[in-house]
Amino acid sequence: MSDASVISPRRARGGGGAARRAERTAVSVETAKYIERNIPNYEVLTEEALQVIEANAETVLAEIGVNFVDNPAALDLWRAAGAEIDGERVRIPRGLARKLCATAPSEYVQHARNPDRNVVVGGKNLVLAPVYGPPFVRDAEGGRRYATMADFEKFVKLGYMSKWLHHSGGTVCEPTDIPVNKRHLDMLLAHMVLSDKPFMGSVTEPSRAQDSIEMCEILFGADFVRDNTVMTSLININSPLTFDSVMMGALEVFARHNQASIISPFIVGGAMAPVSVAGTLTQVLAEVMAGVAYSQLVRPGAPVVFGTFVASIDMNSGAPTFGTPEASQITYGAGQLARRMGLPYRSAGSFCGSKLPDAQAAYETAHSLNMGLLSGVNFMLHACGWLEGGLVASFEKFVMDADQLGTLHHFARGVDMSENGQAMDALAEVGPGGHFLGCEHTQSNFKAAFWRSDLFDYKPFETWDEEGARDTVALASARVKKLIDTYQQPPLDPEIEARLRAYVAEKKASMPDAFA
Amino acid sequence: MSDASVISPRRARGGGGAARRAERTAVSVETAKYIERNIPNYEVLTEEALQVIEANAETVLAEIGVNFVDNPAALDLWRAAGAEIDGERVRIPRGLARKLCATAPSEYVQHARNPDRNVVVGGKNLVLAPVYGPPFVRDAEGGRRYATMADFEKFVKLGYMSKWLHHSGGTVCEPTDIPVNKRHLDMLLAHMVLSDKPFMGSVTEPSRAQDSIEMCEILFGADFVRDNTVMTSLININSPLTFDSVMMGALEVFARHNQASIISPFIVGGAMAPVSVAGTLTQVLAEVMAGVAYSQLVRPGAPVVFGTFVASIDMNSGAPTFGTPEASQITYGAGQLARRMGLPYRSAGSFCGSKLPDAQAAYETAHSLNMGLLSGVNFMLHACGWLEGGLVASFEKFVMDADQLGTLHHFARGVDMSENGQAMDALAEVGPGGHFLGCEHTQSNFKAAFWRSDLFDYKPFETWDEEGARDTVALASARVKKLIDTYQQPPLDPEIEARLRAYVAEKKASMPDAFA
């Protein structure tokens, strides 16, 4: 199941003689397989606490209920399923939502156009995807500015070149120079052409979700899309307890086509949820249960992910704060709740509130990445590149975070307890006062043993000083340039690429420009 | 046991009319109580793996053995206890070391001259102490330079002013302007006079350990020091498997006086230990068992701490690397081994290899701090201020890290599952589409609920930009200045201070200057 490379034959997609010729000349880009954890999860909640939260979430659904806004068809589905409908309010009898959720799969394969890059979302796996949504970009040279399609393409290229990133993501930044009603087409095209990693569909209108499906039918073939999941898309809940018709419309399109959706409360604690960990977890669980249950009313068995996006609020400024201990507790707790539902889990990321990719950004991000790994997250959106509370996608932070993702891979391997791992021969060979650097065991294990950054400075002080005393941002700037300079487009059947471009051109021509 | 403030009456130390007068005018400095974890530990090793490592460590002690160098008295003690002595090599029959370790206490109180600042080392507690040992200092204004006594005093003041720091530490930097054979006196005096938090003794010569005891007898009273632990000092093992006479000499002095020692392998994996996690853990356990057993041969019941200092080596540069996933695995595993021995555990810290307090420094540090909390560390040396692999103590990083230590306190509280924590009233009051900011529950819980940094920038972009677009280092520089400017010496009986100063002056006058 987890050996993604055998799930689908390469020839099925992007094949043809031209593609094969392109492949022969392409530079090979190494991408690590998604993380298969060989470590335990960290569980902050006791069994008793979990039961209290689960009972409270049922109370919320039964007594307070949730709103499905501007969506009479959804209300009909709920009514038929046994919920109590009062205007747009849906009250779900105890046990019903959880029962409906049972048809959602515990894991699913998301296919990439390069089958070596398929990912399995669920189980003990962790799939890493880049930042999603920022209207601004920042780099050391140009500072902070509105994002453009050129920025978007640069991020997709960086994602493709990043060894520890398994997924190309979705709206890596908002290409604000393209009309709102057309930019999803350019974004999808970029993911499909510039990368061969899996990607996300558009959710900003149900029609754009439909366009996503149609473009995938060109890329993968219609039969393949009918039978397989080729997108994982982000459906945010309007917390508290509100499901708007735009997001639900997109969810409906994806679920009907058996495409995966992350159903995700979007919470700044103290604003969209109670200012307490247990209260927020109760709300998260109620919202996810309602959303997942609804997806299964649309199509039983549709793949969905238990999502949780959590920041906390700063009382002084009203700003969301990231990498806080309370956000960590919520992330750990939500992981436990997701596993008890048997659902894949999405949370964590390279979260920070800092305006710059400085120490604040890195502290906050490292907290989030660590708890993401240990909380059992299966799909980590925003795993690199996030800055300034998600308002900014940073080129330098993208490669800084992407490098850090290597630490998650190494830690997740667990401890090698083989005879070689125990290293008793080395201990005997070296003995008291000796040195291990030259011993047989060190020589034969060195390369695979310890993680090392491809970005950080490990040089002696004097060397580093002579070379310009560069900080992490300066090193990252250089790395961004190097990756972009050596980027080569992964091979794709020119006929498929032409059909994708024609689809985008035709769609764009059929609509007036809209900028809001 | 953990309510440190009742262990010893305040009048016992630093009392007298003058001290009371001083106290009335002193600015109150808030220090959080040491962390009492209300969360589970993270355990990376299975029961089976633990048993393999424990069996291997016994094999190392029995078959390879350890060296006690230049220390015939130690060899005599070992011989009498049943070990096999061959030159300086001590081979310890299986089970003997562990049996000897059994008399070491599972926790102990380290007294401070202000009893409110006593700490309990062991159990589920975590005591945080600053960086130890750097010969250089760095700040944004002055760059990197050799540390002086003035720097040392500034760090002690910062430690005293740091809310989340429970311990004043030891050699917060090396005062290189003071002769090597005299600087321990000035360092001890600074800790005793400039702070009222607990501190560490000198270990660089047995005679300096003896001086530490004598100065404590002045500060606390000789009777008090006889009956109580007033120092926790750092005894490094010369890994692999070597116990030198300087460190053992200091250990002997402290153990005989019932003062606590951290017995700590000092390992750069791949150099002083095998390039594998299980192999390093085996060596760590063997070394700690031998060292702790030896402390109990010197004085059964002497308080000791299971120490583990771990970095890994970078193959390209030979430099030690910090905050790596392998170091984390070792730290988690050693915590499990320490708990199975019933010993307090020292590890983790604000480790990083970066030359600057930049993003690299913060990523690496945050990894270390997180795993320190979750691995059950009881005494965290180097919890703030560490830079450049420990060569540099950074003023800015000191306050940056010290601020981060607040996240550990908050996370360790665990999840409040009280009725108030569950917040069901808030969920009912607000309902779908509402906002929690104004609700009763938020208003009454806000201050205590979410951690916020006292250092980081949480302002809107425009405000931050207008105020000079400062990065974390700039904010930290300002904070250093503010703390130093508002520092006031905690009240101390002038007679005691005079006797301490006289002791130091007399000792210094009795010795020629030595600079190596």
PDB file of N, CA and C in Angstrom, chain A residues 149 152 156 170-175 182-192 202:
ATOM      1  N   MET A 149       1.888  36.037 -10.717  1.00  0.00           N
ATOM      2  CA  MET A 149       1.959  34.692 -11.301  1.00  0.00           C
ATOM      3  C   MET A 149       3.414  34.255 -11.469  1.00  0.00           C
ATOM      4  N   PHE A 152       4.365  32.891  -8.243  1.00  0.00           N
ATOM      5  CA  PHE A 152       3.720  31.588  -8.085  1.00  0.00           C
ATOM      6  C   PHE A 152       4.546  30.502  -8.778  1.00  0.00           C
ATOM      7  N   VAL A 156       6.432  27.134  -7.282  1.00  0.00           N
ATOM      8  CA  VAL A 156       6.182  25.761  -7.742  1.00  0.00           C
ATOM      9  C   VAL A 156       7.501  25.087  -8.130  1.00  0.00           C
ATOM     10  N   GLY A 170      -1.118  24.025  -3.369  1.00  0.00           N
ATOM     11  CA  GLY A 170      -2.193  24.670  -4.138  1.00  0.00           C
ATOM     12  C   GLY A 170      -1.843  26.116  -4.400  1.00  0.00           C
ATOM     13  N   THR A 171      -2.522  27.028  -3.702  1.00  0.00           N
ATOM     14  CA  THR A 171      -2.291  28.456  -3.880  1.00  0.00           C
ATOM     15  C   THR A 171      -1.034  28.853  -3.100  1.00  0.00           C
ATOM     16  N   VAL A 172       0.136  28.503  -3.618  1.00  0.00           N
ATOM     17  CA  VAL A 172       1.383  28.776  -2.900  1.00  0.00           C
ATOM     18  C   VAL A 172       1.561  30.273  -2.651  1.00  0.00           C
ATOM     19  N   CYS A 173       0.972  31.080  -3.521  1.00  0.00           N
ATOM     20  CA  CYS A 173       0.733  32.495  -3.221  1.00  0.00           C
ATOM     21  C   CYS A 173      -0.398  32.907  -4.148  1.00  0.00           C
ATOM     22  N   GLU A 174      -1.031  34.039  -3.872  1.00  0.00           N
ATOM     23  CA  GLU A 174      -2.141  34.497  -4.717  1.00  0.00           C
ATOM     24  C   GLU A 174      -1.570  35.306  -5.884  1.00  0.00           C
ATOM     25  N   PRO A 175      -1.694  34.828  -7.103  1.00  0.00           N
ATOM     26  CA  PRO A 175      -1.190  35.619  -8.238  1.00  0.00           C
ATOM     27  C   PRO A 175      -2.127  36.791  -8.500  1.00  0.00           C
ATOM     28  N   LYS A 182      -9.960  33.903 -12.962  1.00  0.00           N
ATOM     29  CA  LYS A 182      -9.166  33.154 -13.947  1.00  0.00           C
ATOM     30  C   LYS A 182      -7.895  32.551 -13.359  1.00  0.00           C
ATOM     31  N   ARG A 183      -7.504  33.061 -12.205  1.00  0.00           N
ATOM     32  CA  ARG A 183      -6.172  32.675 -11.730  1.00  0.00           C
ATOM     33  C   ARG A 183      -6.072  31.200 -11.366  1.00  0.00           C
ATOM     34  N   HIS A 184      -7.206  30.579 -11.000  1.00  0.00           N
ATOM     35  CA  HIS A 184      -7.119  29.141 -10.667  1.00  0.00           C
ATOM     36  C   HIS A 184      -6.625  28.329 -11.861  1.00  0.00           C
ATOM     37  N   LEU A 185      -6.955  28.786 -13.045  1.00  0.00           N
ATOM     38  CA  LEU A 185      -6.545  28.049 -14.254  1.00  0.00           C
ATOM     39  C   LEU A 185      -5.033  28.106 -14.438  1.00  0.00           C
ATOM     40  N   ASP A 186      -4.486  29.300 -14.269  1.00  0.00           N
ATOM     41  CA  ASP A 186      -3.027  29.455 -14.396  1.00  0.00           C
ATOM     42  C   ASP A 186      -2.292  28.713 -13.288  1.00  0.00           C
ATOM     43  N   MET A 187      -2.882  28.733 -12.081  1.00  0.00           N
ATOM     44  CA  MET A 187      -2.231  28.050 -10.969  1.00  0.00           C
ATOM     45  C   MET A 187      -2.210  26.539 -11.201  1.00  0.00           C
ATOM     46  N   LEU A 188      -3.349  25.993 -11.610  1.00  0.00           N
ATOM     47  CA  LEU A 188      -3.391  24.549 -11.871  1.00  0.00           C
ATOM     48  C   LEU A 188      -2.420  24.163 -12.983  1.00  0.00           C
ATOM     49  N   LEU A 189      -2.399  24.990 -14.039  1.00  0.00           N
ATOM     50  CA  LEU A 189      -1.496  24.722 -15.155  1.00  0.00           C
ATOM     51  C   LEU A 189      -0.039  24.684 -14.678  1.00  0.00           C
ATOM     52  N   ALA A 190       0.311  25.634 -13.808  1.00  0.00           N
ATOM     53  CA  ALA A 190       1.688  25.680 -13.308  1.00  0.00           C
ATOM     54  C   ALA A 190       2.028  24.406 -12.538  1.00  0.00           C
ATOM     55  N   HIS A 191       1.145  24.000 -11.636  1.00  0.00           N
ATOM     56  CA  HIS A 191       1.413  22.765 -10.883  1.00  0.00           C
ATOM     57  C   HIS A 191       1.555  21.565 -11.819  1.00  0.00           C
ATOM     58  N   MET A 192       0.697  21.524 -12.843  1.00  0.00           N
ATOM     59  CA  MET A 192       0.665  20.355 -13.724  1.00  0.00           C
ATOM     60  C   MET A 192       1.887  20.287 -14.634  1.00  0.00           C
ATOM     61  N   SER A 202      -8.813  23.752  -6.973  1.00  0.00           N
ATOM     62  CA  SER A 202      -9.338  25.071  -6.622  1.00  0.00           C
ATOM     63  C   SER A 202     -10.662  24.932  -5.867  1.00  0.00           C
TER      64      SER A 202
END
